[in-house]
């Protein structure tokens, strides 16, 4: 394993595809929020304070439908429970000597994509560093907030004239997850990956995409624990 | 800004931050290297990334076969570029470009 520590530049480089993927999604969020009656400041506040894509789209729907504040807030909280797993998985891979002094800051930006990119970098043999996490997480955050502001300001239809560009940007995060998977996958993990994929499809089909995520992670982890895929899995 | 929207932002934001930050403080050094918890944490990483990929691609897969050219091009572009370059960033950008190109040609 290489002992080279991940740098700020590595973090900025790793954030490029995430930022390119986040911007159009946040743009769509800004458009959807203002269309649903939220002001530009309110839409931006959701991105600045919550920074959780799917939960923010749900927030717009809940606020627009007028559900009680606590019901809306705790529905969003429930959607983000999966993030409880990301810190331990990442720190386990980072090793016992990894600093966590600034975790209160970089963990704010530990979204699905940031988690995946950080884990992928560690799986390729680099050493954990907090400046890397700050650069990676907050570059993604900046793109998310900027996309929201531009979307709320521009309104609907801004990307309608370039459907191929909109499609390519929309596929960016799927491509990122696929590339991360390829970068860390070993042959013995194939059953684990297949189980995760199957669990996600079944969970999504039976319930929602959030249930699908839980089902996929659970099925993959179960196969990984029972089989041999755990040894070099993360 | 309406106070109820701010309240929703603050409750959801603080709880989400807590979910992301507090578990990084767990003492993982005491975990037996091959114990159940260690194995679970090691397996959860790739399982989560696979689940996130499938969640993103699932709406595309629900379309008719004839409309799946961009997805096929995107997946192929990502995989081939990864095989050649071993760069996650390049593979992501190439896969996304391949998706957009086929979408433009089909449109």
mmCIF file of C-alpha atoms in Angstrom:
data_model
loop_
_atom_site.group_PDB
_atom_site.id
_atom_site.type_symbol
_atom_site.label_atom_id
_atom_site.label_comp_id
_atom_site.label_asym_id
_atom_site.label_seq_id
_atom_site.Cartn_x
_atom_site.Cartn_y
_atom_site.Cartn_z
ATOM 1 C CA UNK A 1 0.000 0.000 0.000
ATOM 2 C CA UNK A 2 1.275 3.454 -0.899
ATOM 3 C CA UNK A 3 1.778 5.679 2.154
ATOM 4 C CA UNK A 4 1.189 8.938 0.301
ATOM 5 C CA UNK A 5 -1.288 11.143 2.150
ATOM 6 C CA UNK A 6 -4.240 12.576 0.274
ATOM 7 C CA UNK A 7 -3.752 16.302 -0.293
ATOM 8 C CA UNK A 8 -5.998 19.327 -0.783
ATOM 9 C CA UNK A 9 -5.287 19.100 -4.531
ATOM 10 C CA UNK A 10 -6.433 15.465 -4.493
ATOM 11 C CA UNK A 11 -9.622 16.600 -2.785
ATOM 12 C CA UNK A 12 -10.276 19.300 -5.370
ATOM 13 C CA UNK A 13 -9.586 16.842 -8.211
ATOM 14 C CA UNK A 14 -11.878 14.203 -6.715
ATOM 15 C CA UNK A 15 -14.600 16.829 -6.330
ATOM 16 C CA UNK A 16 -14.721 17.724 -10.052
ATOM 17 C CA UNK A 17 -17.205 15.033 -11.137
ATOM 18 C CA UNK A 18 -19.247 15.502 -7.977
ATOM 19 C CA UNK A 19 -19.471 19.267 -8.526
ATOM 20 C CA UNK A 20 -20.393 18.766 -12.191
ATOM 21 C CA UNK A 21 -23.077 16.308 -11.147
ATOM 22 C CA UNK A 22 -24.351 18.363 -8.233
ATOM 23 C CA UNK A 23 -24.752 21.660 -10.053
ATOM 24 C CA UNK A 24 -27.592 20.632 -12.405
ATOM 25 C CA UNK A 25 -29.392 18.671 -9.669
ATOM 26 C CA UNK A 26 -29.182 21.640 -7.302
ATOM 27 C CA UNK A 27 -30.295 23.822 -10.202
ATOM 28 C CA UNK A 28 -33.391 21.610 -10.580
ATOM 29 C CA UNK A 29 -33.949 21.868 -6.846
ATOM 30 C CA UNK A 30 -33.815 25.681 -6.995
ATOM 31 C CA UNK A 31 -36.323 25.662 -9.840
ATOM 32 C CA UNK A 32 -38.649 23.203 -8.071
ATOM 33 C CA UNK A 33 -38.472 25.122 -4.797
ATOM 34 C CA UNK A 34 -39.361 28.507 -6.289
ATOM 35 C CA UNK A 35 -42.095 26.919 -8.431
ATOM 36 C CA UNK A 36 -43.597 25.468 -5.242
ATOM 37 C CA UNK A 37 -43.783 28.854 -3.598
ATOM 38 C CA UNK A 38 -40.541 29.038 -1.634
ATOM 39 C CA UNK A 39 -38.567 32.245 -1.888
ATOM 40 C CA UNK A 40 -35.016 32.320 -3.180
ATOM 41 C CA UNK A 41 -33.685 32.798 0.370
ATOM 42 C CA UNK A 42 -35.716 29.835 1.653
ATOM 43 C CA UNK A 43 -34.551 27.567 -1.175
ATOM 44 C CA UNK A 44 -30.948 28.614 -0.601
ATOM 45 C CA UNK A 45 -31.291 28.146 3.171
ATOM 46 C CA UNK A 46 -32.344 24.520 2.654
ATOM 47 C CA UNK A 47 -29.180 23.889 0.610
ATOM 48 C CA UNK A 48 -26.917 25.845 2.953
ATOM 49 C CA UNK A 49 -28.225 24.297 6.191
ATOM 50 C CA UNK A 50 -29.397 20.787 5.257
ATOM 51 C CA UNK A 51 -27.199 19.847 2.238
ATOM 52 C CA UNK A 52 -28.958 16.577 1.467
ATOM 53 C CA UNK A 53 -30.402 16.331 -2.036
ATOM 54 C CA UNK A 54 -33.286 13.877 -1.811
ATOM 55 C CA UNK A 55 -34.375 15.220 1.568
ATOM 56 C CA UNK A 56 -34.451 18.755 0.185
ATOM 57 C CA UNK A 57 -36.730 17.793 -2.712
ATOM 58 C CA UNK A 58 -39.012 16.103 -0.192
ATOM 59 C CA UNK A 59 -38.865 19.214 2.000
ATOM 60 C CA UNK A 60 -40.232 21.319 -0.845
ATOM 61 C CA UNK A 61 -43.163 18.928 -1.296
ATOM 62 C CA UNK A 62 -43.877 18.817 2.456
ATOM 63 C CA UNK A 63 -43.664 22.580 2.910
ATOM 64 C CA UNK A 64 -45.844 23.188 -0.157
ATOM 65 C CA UNK A 65 -48.466 20.740 1.138
ATOM 66 C CA UNK A 66 -48.541 22.494 4.495
ATOM 67 C CA UNK A 67 -47.775 19.570 6.818
ATOM 68 C CA UNK A 68 -46.918 20.491 10.440
ATOM 69 C CA UNK A 69 -43.342 21.683 10.971
ATOM 70 C CA UNK A 70 -42.267 18.837 13.252
ATOM 71 C CA UNK A 71 -43.733 16.167 10.958
ATOM 72 C CA UNK A 72 -41.915 17.684 7.983
ATOM 73 C CA UNK A 73 -38.631 18.089 9.851
ATOM 74 C CA UNK A 74 -38.541 14.572 11.250
ATOM 75 C CA UNK A 75 -39.559 13.043 7.920
ATOM 76 C CA UNK A 76 -36.451 14.649 6.464
ATOM 77 C CA UNK A 77 -34.394 13.452 9.429
ATOM 78 C CA UNK A 78 -35.607 9.878 8.844
ATOM 79 C CA UNK A 79 -34.506 10.066 5.213
ATOM 80 C CA UNK A 80 -30.947 10.827 6.281
ATOM 81 C CA UNK A 81 -30.514 8.083 8.900
ATOM 82 C CA UNK A 82 -28.346 6.094 6.454
ATOM 83 C CA UNK A 83 -25.623 8.706 6.943
ATOM 84 C CA UNK A 84 -25.007 7.204 10.411
ATOM 85 C CA UNK A 85 -23.060 4.431 8.692
ATOM 86 C CA UNK A 86 -20.711 6.558 6.616
ATOM 87 C CA UNK A 87 -18.487 7.923 9.420
ATOM 88 C CA UNK A 88 -17.606 4.546 10.973
ATOM 89 C CA UNK A 89 -17.016 2.908 7.561
ATOM 90 C CA UNK A 90 -14.729 5.756 6.488
ATOM 91 C CA UNK A 91 -12.804 5.971 9.764
ATOM 92 C CA UNK A 92 -12.378 2.210 9.882
ATOM 93 C CA UNK A 93 -10.748 2.386 6.459
ATOM 94 C CA UNK A 94 -8.729 5.483 7.440
ATOM 95 C CA UNK A 95 -7.045 3.576 10.259
ATOM 96 C CA UNK A 96 -6.511 4.085 13.975
ATOM 97 C CA UNK A 97 -3.973 6.900 13.559
ATOM 98 C CA UNK A 98 -6.210 9.051 11.346
ATOM 99 C CA UNK A 99 -6.923 12.491 12.792
ATOM 100 C CA UNK A 100 -10.540 13.376 13.493
ATOM 101 C CA UNK A 101 -9.929 16.820 14.984
ATOM 102 C CA UNK A 102 -11.757 18.623 12.167
ATOM 103 C CA UNK A 103 -14.401 15.969 11.639
ATOM 104 C CA UNK A 104 -17.055 18.328 13.035
ATOM 105 C CA UNK A 105 -16.425 20.482 9.933
ATOM 106 C CA UNK A 106 -15.846 18.033 7.077
ATOM 107 C CA UNK A 107 -18.526 15.610 8.273
ATOM 108 C CA UNK A 108 -21.100 18.309 7.536
ATOM 109 C CA UNK A 109 -20.404 17.656 3.844
ATOM 110 C CA UNK A 110 -20.244 13.845 4.107
ATOM 111 C CA UNK A 111 -22.929 13.159 1.514
ATOM 112 C CA UNK A 112 -23.359 9.888 -0.403
ATOM 113 C CA UNK A 113 -21.065 11.079 -3.187
ATOM 114 C CA UNK A 114 -18.390 12.574 -0.926
ATOM 115 C CA UNK A 115 -18.382 9.376 1.128
ATOM 116 C CA UNK A 116 -18.010 7.294 -2.036
ATOM 117 C CA UNK A 117 -15.196 9.424 -3.434
ATOM 118 C CA UNK A 118 -13.284 9.406 -0.130
ATOM 119 C CA UNK A 119 -13.688 5.663 0.308
ATOM 120 C CA UNK A 120 -12.586 5.079 -3.293
ATOM 121 C CA UNK A 121 -9.416 7.136 -2.761
ATOM 122 C CA UNK A 122 -8.565 5.159 0.394
ATOM 123 C CA UNK A 123 -9.284 1.851 -1.344
ATOM 124 C CA UNK A 124 -6.738 2.800 -4.018
ATOM 125 C CA UNK A 125 -4.045 2.871 -1.361
ATOM 126 C CA UNK A 126 -3.823 6.532 -0.339
ATOM 127 C CA UNK A 127 -3.729 7.692 3.285
ATOM 128 C CA UNK A 128 -6.574 9.616 4.880
ATOM 129 C CA UNK A 129 -6.161 13.319 5.590
ATOM 130 C CA UNK A 130 -8.577 15.909 6.896
ATOM 131 C CA UNK A 131 -7.513 18.670 4.452
ATOM 132 C CA UNK A 132 -8.466 16.259 1.644
ATOM 133 C CA UNK A 133 -11.885 15.738 3.231
ATOM 134 C CA UNK A 134 -12.431 19.485 3.665
ATOM 135 C CA UNK A 135 -11.442 20.224 0.047
ATOM 136 C CA UNK A 136 -13.560 17.380 -1.320
ATOM 137 C CA UNK A 137 -16.620 18.036 0.824
ATOM 138 C CA UNK A 138 -16.750 21.792 0.588
ATOM 139 C CA UNK A 139 -16.102 21.893 -3.165
ATOM 140 C CA UNK A 140 -19.146 19.678 -3.543
ATOM 141 C CA UNK A 141 -21.044 21.912 -1.095
ATOM 142 C CA UNK A 142 -20.109 25.063 -3.037
ATOM 143 C CA UNK A 143 -21.391 23.507 -6.277
ATOM 144 C CA UNK A 144 -24.613 22.464 -4.542
ATOM 145 C CA UNK A 145 -25.314 25.905 -3.071
ATOM 146 C CA UNK A 146 -24.323 27.687 -6.309
ATOM 147 C CA UNK A 147 -26.588 25.409 -8.353
ATOM 148 C CA UNK A 148 -29.496 26.138 -6.003
ATOM 149 C CA UNK A 149 -29.026 29.889 -6.206
ATOM 150 C CA UNK A 150 -28.747 29.872 -10.010
ATOM 151 C CA UNK A 151 -31.744 27.537 -10.326
ATOM 152 C CA UNK A 152 -33.901 29.646 -8.014
ATOM 153 C CA UNK A 153 -32.853 32.748 -9.911
ATOM 154 C CA UNK A 154 -33.132 31.418 -13.474
ATOM 155 C CA UNK A 155 -36.388 29.539 -13.088
ATOM 156 C CA UNK A 156 -37.708 26.649 -15.134
ATOM 157 C CA UNK A 157 -36.601 25.807 -18.651
ATOM 158 C CA UNK A 158 -33.042 27.127 -18.510
ATOM 159 C CA UNK A 159 -31.528 23.809 -19.644
ATOM 160 C CA UNK A 160 -34.431 22.827 -21.915
ATOM 161 C CA UNK A 161 -32.609 24.082 -25.011
ATOM 162 C CA UNK A 162 -29.721 21.660 -24.415
ATOM 163 C CA UNK A 163 -31.299 18.278 -23.622
ATOM 164 C CA UNK A 164 -28.095 16.336 -24.392
ATOM 165 C CA UNK A 165 -26.122 18.498 -21.966
ATOM 166 C CA UNK A 166 -28.853 18.151 -19.344
ATOM 167 C CA UNK A 167 -28.852 14.371 -19.878
ATOM 168 C CA UNK A 168 -25.058 14.110 -19.659
ATOM 169 C CA UNK A 169 -24.970 16.152 -16.453
ATOM 170 C CA UNK A 170 -27.831 14.089 -15.070
ATOM 171 C CA UNK A 171 -25.855 10.891 -15.665
ATOM 172 C CA UNK A 172 -22.716 12.273 -14.001
ATOM 173 C CA UNK A 173 -23.400 10.927 -10.502
ATOM 174 C CA UNK A 174 -24.328 7.456 -11.790
ATOM 175 C CA UNK A 175 -21.076 7.423 -13.781
ATOM 176 C CA UNK A 176 -19.191 8.509 -10.670
ATOM 177 C CA UNK A 177 -20.604 5.666 -8.554
ATOM 178 C CA UNK A 178 -19.843 3.163 -11.320
ATOM 179 C CA UNK A 179 -16.257 4.426 -11.641
ATOM 180 C CA UNK A 180 -15.812 4.286 -7.847
ATOM 181 C CA UNK A 181 -17.172 0.759 -7.786
ATOM 182 C CA UNK A 182 -14.773 -0.302 -10.534
ATOM 183 C CA UNK A 183 -11.868 1.362 -8.747
ATOM 184 C CA UNK A 184 -12.354 -0.566 -5.516
ATOM 185 C CA UNK A 185 -13.859 -3.845 -6.691
ATOM 186 C CA UNK A 186 -12.139 -7.185 -6.465
ATOM 187 C CA UNK A 187 -13.378 -10.483 -7.894
ATOM 188 C CA UNK A 188 -14.334 -11.915 -4.510
ATOM 189 C CA UNK A 189 -16.642 -8.948 -3.910
ATOM 190 C CA UNK A 190 -18.825 -9.646 -6.945
ATOM 191 C CA UNK A 191 -21.478 -11.577 -4.914
ATOM 192 C CA UNK A 192 -21.607 -8.689 -2.432
ATOM 193 C CA UNK A 193 -22.054 -6.143 -5.246
ATOM 194 C CA UNK A 194 -24.726 -8.254 -6.969
ATOM 195 C CA UNK A 195 -26.603 -8.729 -3.698
ATOM 196 C CA UNK A 196 -26.504 -4.968 -3.065
ATOM 197 C CA UNK A 197 -27.817 -4.276 -6.568
ATOM 198 C CA UNK A 198 -30.584 -6.840 -6.276
ATOM 199 C CA UNK A 199 -31.572 -5.638 -2.803
ATOM 200 C CA UNK A 200 -31.759 -2.063 -4.082
ATOM 201 C CA UNK A 201 -33.994 -3.013 -6.995
ATOM 202 C CA UNK A 202 -36.301 -5.104 -4.799
ATOM 203 C CA UNK A 203 -36.481 -2.496 -2.028
ATOM 204 C CA UNK A 204 -37.146 0.271 -4.535
ATOM 205 C CA UNK A 205 -39.824 -1.807 -6.231
ATOM 206 C CA UNK A 206 -41.566 -2.712 -2.974
ATOM 207 C CA UNK A 207 -41.289 0.680 -1.319
ATOM 208 C CA UNK A 208 -39.227 3.744 -2.177
ATOM 209 C CA UNK A 209 -35.720 4.571 -3.336
ATOM 210 C CA UNK A 210 -34.740 5.199 0.305
ATOM 211 C CA UNK A 211 -35.971 1.734 1.266
ATOM 212 C CA UNK A 212 -34.107 0.411 -1.780
ATOM 213 C CA UNK A 213 -30.869 1.991 -0.549
ATOM 214 C CA UNK A 214 -31.256 0.419 2.888
ATOM 215 C CA UNK A 215 -32.198 -2.950 1.412
ATOM 216 C CA UNK A 216 -29.240 -2.850 -0.988
ATOM 217 C CA UNK A 217 -26.742 -1.880 1.692
ATOM 218 C CA UNK A 218 -28.157 -4.499 4.045
ATOM 219 C CA UNK A 219 -28.161 -7.296 1.478
ATOM 220 C CA UNK A 220 -24.635 -6.459 0.290
ATOM 221 C CA UNK A 221 -23.292 -6.205 3.819
ATOM 222 C CA UNK A 222 -24.940 -9.498 4.804
ATOM 223 C CA UNK A 223 -23.409 -11.335 1.849
ATOM 224 C CA UNK A 224 -20.086 -9.620 2.556
ATOM 225 C CA UNK A 225 -20.116 -10.655 6.211
ATOM 226 C CA UNK A 226 -21.161 -14.229 5.488
ATOM 227 C CA UNK A 227 -18.889 -14.671 2.494
ATOM 228 C CA UNK A 228 -15.284 -13.836 1.777
ATOM 229 C CA UNK A 229 -15.833 -10.399 0.287
ATOM 230 C CA UNK A 230 -15.246 -8.585 3.557
ATOM 231 C CA UNK A 231 -11.490 -9.099 3.732
ATOM 232 C CA UNK A 232 -10.521 -6.346 1.340
ATOM 233 C CA UNK A 233 -13.934 -4.935 0.811
ATOM 234 C CA UNK A 234 -13.712 -1.292 1.790
ATOM 235 C CA UNK B 1 -37.942 33.946 5.380
ATOM 236 C CA UNK B 2 -40.850 32.224 7.062
ATOM 237 C CA UNK B 3 -40.069 31.024 10.613
ATOM 238 C CA UNK B 4 -41.537 27.544 10.001
ATOM 239 C CA UNK B 5 -39.268 26.984 6.974
ATOM 240 C CA UNK B 6 -36.268 28.097 9.024
ATOM 241 C CA UNK B 7 -37.343 25.730 11.807
ATOM 242 C CA UNK B 8 -37.537 22.795 9.367
ATOM 243 C CA UNK B 9 -34.103 23.713 7.960
ATOM 244 C CA UNK B 10 -32.548 23.866 11.434
ATOM 245 C CA UNK B 11 -34.028 20.617 12.776
ATOM 246 C CA UNK B 12 -33.214 18.644 9.613
ATOM 247 C CA UNK B 13 -29.809 20.307 9.227
ATOM 248 C CA UNK B 14 -28.631 19.763 12.801
ATOM 249 C CA UNK B 15 -29.840 16.136 12.881
ATOM 250 C CA UNK B 16 -28.231 15.371 9.502
ATOM 251 C CA UNK B 17 -24.957 16.915 10.667
ATOM 252 C CA UNK B 18 -25.187 14.803 13.832
ATOM 253 C CA UNK B 19 -25.728 11.633 11.773
ATOM 254 C CA UNK B 20 -22.661 12.463 9.690
ATOM 255 C CA UNK B 21 -20.349 13.704 12.448
ATOM 256 C CA UNK B 22 -21.058 11.849 15.709
ATOM 257 C CA UNK B 23 -20.319 8.332 14.375
ATOM 258 C CA UNK B 24 -16.831 9.503 13.296
ATOM 259 C CA UNK B 25 -16.077 9.751 17.047
ATOM 260 C CA UNK B 26 -16.784 6.076 17.680
ATOM 261 C CA UNK B 27 -13.803 4.200 19.072
ATOM 262 C CA UNK B 28 -13.176 1.608 16.376
ATOM 263 C CA UNK B 29 -9.759 0.535 17.679
ATOM 264 C CA UNK B 30 -11.307 -1.972 20.042
ATOM 265 C CA UNK B 31 -12.995 -3.873 17.223
ATOM 266 C CA UNK B 32 -11.510 -7.305 16.658
ATOM 267 C CA UNK B 33 -9.966 -7.195 13.137
ATOM 268 C CA UNK B 34 -12.047 -10.133 11.937
ATOM 269 C CA UNK B 35 -14.987 -9.667 14.283
ATOM 270 C CA UNK B 36 -18.539 -9.257 13.086
ATOM 271 C CA UNK B 37 -18.604 -5.447 13.472
ATOM 272 C CA UNK B 38 -15.307 -4.999 11.586
ATOM 273 C CA UNK B 39 -16.480 -7.290 8.795
ATOM 274 C CA UNK B 40 -19.783 -5.445 8.604
ATOM 275 C CA UNK B 41 -18.077 -2.045 8.348
ATOM 276 C CA UNK B 42 -15.700 -3.336 5.656
ATOM 277 C CA UNK B 43 -18.546 -4.797 3.598
ATOM 278 C CA UNK B 44 -20.828 -1.774 3.943
ATOM 279 C CA UNK B 45 -18.626 0.523 1.830
ATOM 280 C CA UNK B 46 -18.858 -1.264 -1.525
ATOM 281 C CA UNK B 47 -22.436 -2.317 -0.756
ATOM 282 C CA UNK B 48 -23.412 1.338 -0.254
ATOM 283 C CA UNK B 49 -21.723 2.459 -3.475
ATOM 284 C CA UNK B 50 -23.346 -0.365 -5.464
ATOM 285 C CA UNK B 51 -26.739 0.529 -3.981
ATOM 286 C CA UNK B 52 -26.245 4.215 -4.819
ATOM 287 C CA UNK B 53 -25.294 3.362 -8.416
ATOM 288 C CA UNK B 54 -28.356 1.146 -8.891
ATOM 289 C CA UNK B 55 -30.622 3.789 -7.322
ATOM 290 C CA UNK B 56 -29.342 6.359 -9.822
ATOM 291 C CA UNK B 57 -29.570 4.053 -12.844
ATOM 292 C CA UNK B 58 -32.916 2.437 -11.958
ATOM 293 C CA UNK B 59 -35.133 5.110 -13.579
ATOM 294 C CA UNK B 60 -33.160 4.660 -16.816
ATOM 295 C CA UNK B 61 -33.596 0.882 -16.716
ATOM 296 C CA UNK B 62 -37.358 1.307 -16.424
ATOM 297 C CA UNK B 63 -37.452 2.843 -19.917
ATOM 298 C CA UNK B 64 -38.090 0.766 -23.078
ATOM 299 C CA UNK B 65 -35.083 -1.110 -24.496
ATOM 300 C CA UNK B 66 -34.941 1.169 -27.523
ATOM 301 C CA UNK B 67 -34.382 4.192 -25.276
ATOM 302 C CA UNK B 68 -31.474 2.672 -23.355
ATOM 303 C CA UNK B 69 -28.722 3.618 -25.804
ATOM 304 C CA UNK B 70 -27.481 6.573 -23.723
ATOM 305 C CA UNK B 71 -27.334 4.461 -20.539
ATOM 306 C CA UNK B 72 -25.448 1.675 -22.354
ATOM 307 C CA UNK B 73 -23.032 4.212 -23.844
ATOM 308 C CA UNK B 74 -22.541 5.879 -20.467
ATOM 309 C CA UNK B 75 -21.828 2.609 -18.661
ATOM 310 C CA UNK B 76 -19.532 1.395 -21.454
ATOM 311 C CA UNK B 77 -17.739 4.735 -21.681
ATOM 312 C CA UNK B 78 -17.161 4.773 -17.924
ATOM 313 C CA UNK B 79 -15.928 1.166 -17.773
ATOM 314 C CA UNK B 80 -13.638 1.418 -20.825
ATOM 315 C CA UNK B 81 -12.108 4.698 -19.700
ATOM 316 C CA UNK B 82 -11.525 3.261 -16.235
ATOM 317 C CA UNK B 83 -9.845 0.189 -17.776
ATOM 318 C CA UNK B 84 -7.529 2.367 -19.866
ATOM 319 C CA UNK B 85 -6.807 5.303 -17.557
ATOM 320 C CA UNK B 86 -7.446 3.959 -14.019
ATOM 321 C CA UNK B 87 -8.726 7.469 -13.243
ATOM 322 C CA UNK B 88 -12.106 7.860 -11.531
ATOM 323 C CA UNK B 89 -12.417 11.479 -12.652
ATOM 324 C CA UNK B 90 -11.656 10.731 -16.320
ATOM 325 C CA UNK B 91 -13.910 7.661 -16.323
ATOM 326 C CA UNK B 92 -16.782 9.689 -14.861
ATOM 327 C CA UNK B 93 -16.404 12.528 -17.345
ATOM 328 C CA UNK B 94 -16.010 10.157 -20.315
ATOM 329 C CA UNK B 95 -19.049 8.103 -19.297
ATOM 330 C CA UNK B 96 -21.129 11.221 -18.920
ATOM 331 C CA UNK B 97 -19.923 12.578 -22.288
ATOM 332 C CA UNK B 98 -20.740 9.263 -24.004
ATOM 333 C CA UNK B 99 -24.243 9.398 -22.507
ATOM 334 C CA UNK B 100 -24.784 12.950 -23.779
ATOM 335 C CA UNK B 101 -23.352 12.159 -27.213
ATOM 336 C CA UNK B 102 -25.663 9.206 -27.835
ATOM 337 C CA UNK B 103 -28.600 11.212 -26.482
ATOM 338 C CA UNK B 104 -27.779 14.020 -28.933
ATOM 339 C CA UNK B 105 -27.403 11.601 -31.865
ATOM 340 C CA UNK B 106 -30.661 9.843 -30.985
ATOM 341 C CA UNK B 107 -32.549 13.091 -30.483
#
